[in-house]
Short mmCIF file of C-alpha atoms in Angstrom, two decimals:
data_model
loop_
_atom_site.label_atom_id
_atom_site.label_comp_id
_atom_site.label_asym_id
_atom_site.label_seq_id
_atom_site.Cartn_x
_atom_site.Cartn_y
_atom_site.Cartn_z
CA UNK A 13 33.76 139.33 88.58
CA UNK A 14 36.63 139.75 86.46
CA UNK A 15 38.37 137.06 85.36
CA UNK A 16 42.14 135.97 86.17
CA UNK A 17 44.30 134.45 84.25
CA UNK A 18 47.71 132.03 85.94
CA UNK A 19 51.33 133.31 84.79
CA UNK A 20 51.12 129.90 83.02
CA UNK A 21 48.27 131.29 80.66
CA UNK A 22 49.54 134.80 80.24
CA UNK A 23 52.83 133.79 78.96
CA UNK A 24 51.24 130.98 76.53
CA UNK A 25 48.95 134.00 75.40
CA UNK A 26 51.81 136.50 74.94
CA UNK A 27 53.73 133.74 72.54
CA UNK A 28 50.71 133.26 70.68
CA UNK A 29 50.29 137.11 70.15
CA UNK A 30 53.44 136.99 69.02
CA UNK A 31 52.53 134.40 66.36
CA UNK A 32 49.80 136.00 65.07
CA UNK A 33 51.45 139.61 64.82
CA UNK A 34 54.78 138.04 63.03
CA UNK A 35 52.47 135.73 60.96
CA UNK A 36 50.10 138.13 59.32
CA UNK A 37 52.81 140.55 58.82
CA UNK A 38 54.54 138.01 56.77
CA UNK A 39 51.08 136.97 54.87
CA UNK A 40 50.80 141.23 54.39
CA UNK A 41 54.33 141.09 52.49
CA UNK A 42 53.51 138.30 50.65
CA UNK A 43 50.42 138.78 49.09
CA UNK A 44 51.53 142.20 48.25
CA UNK A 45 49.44 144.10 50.90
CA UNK A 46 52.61 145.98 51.94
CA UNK A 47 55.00 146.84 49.78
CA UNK A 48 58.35 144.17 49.83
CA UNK A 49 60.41 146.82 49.03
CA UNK A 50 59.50 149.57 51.85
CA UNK A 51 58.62 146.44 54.72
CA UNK A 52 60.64 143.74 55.06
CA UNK A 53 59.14 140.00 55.52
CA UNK A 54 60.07 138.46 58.88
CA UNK A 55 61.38 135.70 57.26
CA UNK A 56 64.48 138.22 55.60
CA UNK A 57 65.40 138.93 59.03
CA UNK A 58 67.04 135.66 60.13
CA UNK A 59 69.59 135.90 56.98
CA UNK A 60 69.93 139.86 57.61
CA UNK A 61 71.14 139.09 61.12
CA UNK A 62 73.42 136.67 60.49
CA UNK A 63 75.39 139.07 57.57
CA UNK A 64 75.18 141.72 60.32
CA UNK A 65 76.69 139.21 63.02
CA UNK A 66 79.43 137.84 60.34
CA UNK A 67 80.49 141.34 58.98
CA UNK A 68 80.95 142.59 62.79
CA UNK A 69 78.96 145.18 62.53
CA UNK A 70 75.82 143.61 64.80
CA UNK A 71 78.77 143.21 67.98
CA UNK A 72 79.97 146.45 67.64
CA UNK A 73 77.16 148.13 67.41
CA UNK A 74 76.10 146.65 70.35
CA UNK A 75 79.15 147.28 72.34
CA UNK A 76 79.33 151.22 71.12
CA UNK A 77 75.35 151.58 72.25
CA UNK A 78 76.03 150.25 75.51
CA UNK A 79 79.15 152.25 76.28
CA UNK A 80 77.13 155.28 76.70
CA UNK A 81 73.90 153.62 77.12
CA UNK A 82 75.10 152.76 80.64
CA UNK A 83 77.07 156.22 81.09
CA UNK A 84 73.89 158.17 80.31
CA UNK A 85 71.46 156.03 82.51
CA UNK A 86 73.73 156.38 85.30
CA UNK A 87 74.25 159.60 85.47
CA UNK A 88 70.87 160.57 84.53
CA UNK A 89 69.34 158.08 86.95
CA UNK A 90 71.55 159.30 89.99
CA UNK A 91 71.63 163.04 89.54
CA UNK A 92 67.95 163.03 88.91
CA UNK A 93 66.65 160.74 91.85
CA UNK A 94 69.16 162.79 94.16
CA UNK A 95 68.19 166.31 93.28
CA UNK A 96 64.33 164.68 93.37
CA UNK A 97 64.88 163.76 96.62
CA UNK A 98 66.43 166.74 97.67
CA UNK A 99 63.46 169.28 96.68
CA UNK A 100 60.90 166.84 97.87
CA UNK A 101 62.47 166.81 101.74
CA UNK A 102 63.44 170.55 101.43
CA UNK A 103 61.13 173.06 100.29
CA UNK A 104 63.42 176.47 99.64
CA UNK A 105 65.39 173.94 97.24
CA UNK A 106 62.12 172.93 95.46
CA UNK A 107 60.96 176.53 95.14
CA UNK A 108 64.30 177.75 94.05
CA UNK A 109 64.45 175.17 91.64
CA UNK A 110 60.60 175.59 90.10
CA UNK A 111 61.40 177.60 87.62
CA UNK A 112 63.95 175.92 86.20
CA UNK A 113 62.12 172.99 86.27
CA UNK A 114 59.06 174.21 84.11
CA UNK A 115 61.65 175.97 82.03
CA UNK A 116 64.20 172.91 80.80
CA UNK A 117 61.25 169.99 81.58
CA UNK A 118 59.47 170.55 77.78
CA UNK A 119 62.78 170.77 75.95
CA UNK A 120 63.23 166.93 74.63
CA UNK A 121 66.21 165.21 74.58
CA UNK A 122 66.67 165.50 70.95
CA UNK A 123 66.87 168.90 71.19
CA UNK A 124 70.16 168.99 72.89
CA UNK A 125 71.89 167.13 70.19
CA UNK A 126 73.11 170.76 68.75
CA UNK A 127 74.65 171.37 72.15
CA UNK A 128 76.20 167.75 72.83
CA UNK A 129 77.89 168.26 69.55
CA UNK A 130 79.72 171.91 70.68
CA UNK A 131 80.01 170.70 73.83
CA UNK A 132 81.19 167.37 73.52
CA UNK A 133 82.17 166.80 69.94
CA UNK A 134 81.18 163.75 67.67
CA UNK A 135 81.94 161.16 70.25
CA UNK A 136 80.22 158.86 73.41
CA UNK A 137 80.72 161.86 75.58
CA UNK A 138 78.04 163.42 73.57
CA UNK A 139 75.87 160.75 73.14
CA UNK A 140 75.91 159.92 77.36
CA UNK A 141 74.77 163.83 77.57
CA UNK A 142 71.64 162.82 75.17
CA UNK A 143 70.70 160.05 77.23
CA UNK A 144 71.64 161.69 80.59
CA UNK A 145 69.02 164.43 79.65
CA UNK A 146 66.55 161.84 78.28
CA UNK A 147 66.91 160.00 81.49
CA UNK A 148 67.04 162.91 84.52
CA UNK A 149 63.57 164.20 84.14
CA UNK A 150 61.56 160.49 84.64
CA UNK A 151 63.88 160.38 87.51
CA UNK A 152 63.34 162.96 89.15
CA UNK A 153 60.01 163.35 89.22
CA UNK A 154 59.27 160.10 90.42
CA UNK A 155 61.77 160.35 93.22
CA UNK A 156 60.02 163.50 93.70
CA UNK A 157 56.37 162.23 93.78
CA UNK A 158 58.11 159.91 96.05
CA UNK A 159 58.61 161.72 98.80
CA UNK A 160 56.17 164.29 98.61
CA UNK A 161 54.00 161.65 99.24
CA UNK A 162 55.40 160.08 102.30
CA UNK A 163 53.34 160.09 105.65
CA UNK A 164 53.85 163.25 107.57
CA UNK A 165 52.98 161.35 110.43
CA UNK A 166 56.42 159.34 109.92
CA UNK A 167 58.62 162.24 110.03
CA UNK A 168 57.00 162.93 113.69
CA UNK A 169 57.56 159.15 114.81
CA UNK A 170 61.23 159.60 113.83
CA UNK A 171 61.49 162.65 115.65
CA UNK A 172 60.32 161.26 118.83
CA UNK A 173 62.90 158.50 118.41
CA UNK A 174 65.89 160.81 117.75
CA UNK A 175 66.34 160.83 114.12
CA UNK A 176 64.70 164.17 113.73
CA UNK A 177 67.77 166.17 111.52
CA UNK A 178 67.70 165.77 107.99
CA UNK A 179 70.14 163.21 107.86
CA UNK A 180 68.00 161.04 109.88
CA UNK A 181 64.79 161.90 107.93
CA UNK A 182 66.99 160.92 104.94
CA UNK A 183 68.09 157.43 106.00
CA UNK A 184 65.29 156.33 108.46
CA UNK A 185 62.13 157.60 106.88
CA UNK A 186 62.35 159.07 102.83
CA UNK A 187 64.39 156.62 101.65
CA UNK A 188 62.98 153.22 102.83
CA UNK A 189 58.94 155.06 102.32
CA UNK A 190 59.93 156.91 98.72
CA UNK A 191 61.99 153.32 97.72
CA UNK A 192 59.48 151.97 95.70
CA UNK A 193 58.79 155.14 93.68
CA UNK A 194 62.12 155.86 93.24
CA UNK A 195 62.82 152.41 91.70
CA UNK A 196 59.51 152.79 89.51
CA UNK A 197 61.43 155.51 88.01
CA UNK A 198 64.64 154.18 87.35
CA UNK A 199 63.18 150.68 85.71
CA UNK A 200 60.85 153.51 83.34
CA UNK A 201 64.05 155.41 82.44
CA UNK A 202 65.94 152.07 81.60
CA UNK A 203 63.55 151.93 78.38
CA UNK A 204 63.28 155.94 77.85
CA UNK A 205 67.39 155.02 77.89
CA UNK A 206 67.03 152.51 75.03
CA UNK A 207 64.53 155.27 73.33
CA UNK A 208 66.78 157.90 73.56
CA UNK A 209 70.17 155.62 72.03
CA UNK A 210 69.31 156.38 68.41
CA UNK A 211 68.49 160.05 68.80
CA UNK A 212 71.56 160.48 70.76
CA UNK A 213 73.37 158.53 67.63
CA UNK A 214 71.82 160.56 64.74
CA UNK A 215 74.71 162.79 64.25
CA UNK A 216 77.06 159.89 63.83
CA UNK A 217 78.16 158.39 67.31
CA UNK A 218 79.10 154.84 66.33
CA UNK A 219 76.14 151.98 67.56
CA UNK A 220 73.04 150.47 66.93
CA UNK A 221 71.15 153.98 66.54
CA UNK A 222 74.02 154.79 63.64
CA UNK A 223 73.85 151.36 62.30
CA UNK A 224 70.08 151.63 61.31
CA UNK A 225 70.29 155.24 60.18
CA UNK A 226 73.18 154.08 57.29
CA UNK A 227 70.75 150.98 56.36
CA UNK A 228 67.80 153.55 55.92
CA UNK A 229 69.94 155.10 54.05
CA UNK A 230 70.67 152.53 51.77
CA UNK A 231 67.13 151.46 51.88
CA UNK A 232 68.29 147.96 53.67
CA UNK A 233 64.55 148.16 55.81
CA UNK A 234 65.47 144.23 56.92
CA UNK A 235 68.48 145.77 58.48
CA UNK A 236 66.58 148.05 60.24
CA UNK A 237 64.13 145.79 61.78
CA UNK A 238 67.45 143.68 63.10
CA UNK A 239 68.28 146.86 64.89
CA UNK A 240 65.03 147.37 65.95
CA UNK A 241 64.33 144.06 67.74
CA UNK A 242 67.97 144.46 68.99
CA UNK A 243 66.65 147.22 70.96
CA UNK A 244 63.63 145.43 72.23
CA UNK A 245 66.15 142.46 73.00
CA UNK A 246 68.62 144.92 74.66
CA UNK A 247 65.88 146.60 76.96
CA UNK A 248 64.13 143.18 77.71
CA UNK A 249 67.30 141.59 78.78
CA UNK A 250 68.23 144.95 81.14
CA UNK A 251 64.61 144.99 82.40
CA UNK A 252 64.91 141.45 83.63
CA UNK A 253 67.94 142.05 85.41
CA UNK A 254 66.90 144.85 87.45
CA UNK A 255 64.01 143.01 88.74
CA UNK A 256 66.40 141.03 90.42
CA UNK A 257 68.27 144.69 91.98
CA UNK A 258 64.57 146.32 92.73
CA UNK A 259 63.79 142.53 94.69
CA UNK A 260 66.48 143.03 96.88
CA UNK A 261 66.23 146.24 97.46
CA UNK A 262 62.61 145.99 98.56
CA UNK A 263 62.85 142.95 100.08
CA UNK A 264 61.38 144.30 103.21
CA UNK A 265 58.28 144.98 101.78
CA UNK A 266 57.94 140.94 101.54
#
């Protein structure tokens, strides 16, 4: 029998993971295993953030990232669970749409940074469009698995009780049976959102994907790392509060 461990010991286990990974990196910088001048010692980082914080920079940053951050993930997130939906519940849409589908679906968001910059110019506009892309895809496919994989036998039962157009398929059946995929696939695309912030950044869109990319340059790795764990901190922080939005919303399974 496998054994279980309380939320109690999982956390306790997590922080002392934690511990250990900070803790030998530190001993690997210090006793020369990795070089002090390509890998920065956790304990740099406290002093690093706090010239980041004073200058500005660490605040703005921050502020520019989110800007289109939450421009991208919305968009993304709505147009690709919507147009999920849609081919899922009707099936001349989804063939239609196959081969664009297969066509765009390998293309990675970095790719479009060419286009974003024709398009859009060096500016957020650009940098939502990056993200947007990055974003759609997880999106829609899980809204799509979603509903593909509703009950048959619950479209009938709605018939017989008078929500049989597609309207009341919509509301009384996909949406309340494909919920929990759907929302599966938004919380996934709020870190794919995060992931895709410095590659929508690297052709010099203020934020924290810009910030790092001018302390590579200067070789200011500690920097870096600050930005890094920013992220972490950033998509930790928007995780946690949309466990509070995906408990409401599927409250009724409760």
């Amino acid at each position: 029998m496998k054994a279980t461990l309380s939320r109690r010991q999982r956390v306790a286990l997590s922080g002392l993971g934690l511990v250990v990974f900070f803790g030998g990196w530190e001993a690997a910088v210090r006793t020369g295993l990795l070089p002090s001048g390509m890998v920065p010692a956790p304990s740099s980082l406290w002093q690093a953030w706090l010239d980041e914080v004073h200058s500005g920079f660490w605040q703005q940053a921050i502020l520019d990232s989110l800007s289109h951050y939450a421009l991208g993930l919305l968009f993304g997130s709505v147009l690709g669970a919507l147009i999920g939906l849609l081919c899922g519940m009707v099936p001349v849409l989804d063939a239609f749409l196959a081969g664009v589908v297969h066509l765009l679906r390998p293309v990675p968001g970095l790719a479009w940074v060419p286009f974003a910059i024709l398009w859009f110019g060096l500016n957020t506009s650009g940098a939502t469009f990056v993200i947007a892309i990055s974003v759609f895809w997880i999106n829609f496919y899980a809204a799509y698995a979603a509903v593909r994989s509703v009950d048959p036998e619950l479209y009938e039962l709605a018939s017989a009780f008078g929500h049989g157009s597609f309207l009341g398929r919509l509301f009384k059946v996909v949406l309340p049976a494909s919920a929990p995929g759907v929302m599966a696939g938004l919380r996934t695309g709020l870190g794919q959102g995060w992931m895709s912030v410095v590659a929508a950044e690297l052709f010099g869109v203020p934020g924290i994907g810009a910030r790092m990319m001018q302390a590579s340059s200067l070789l200011a790795t500690d920097v870096v790392v600050v930005y890094m764990l920013t992220m972490a901190l950033l998509y930790a922080v928007t995780d946690f509060l949309f466990g509070f939005v995906r408990l409401r919303v599927l409250r009724w399974q409760a």
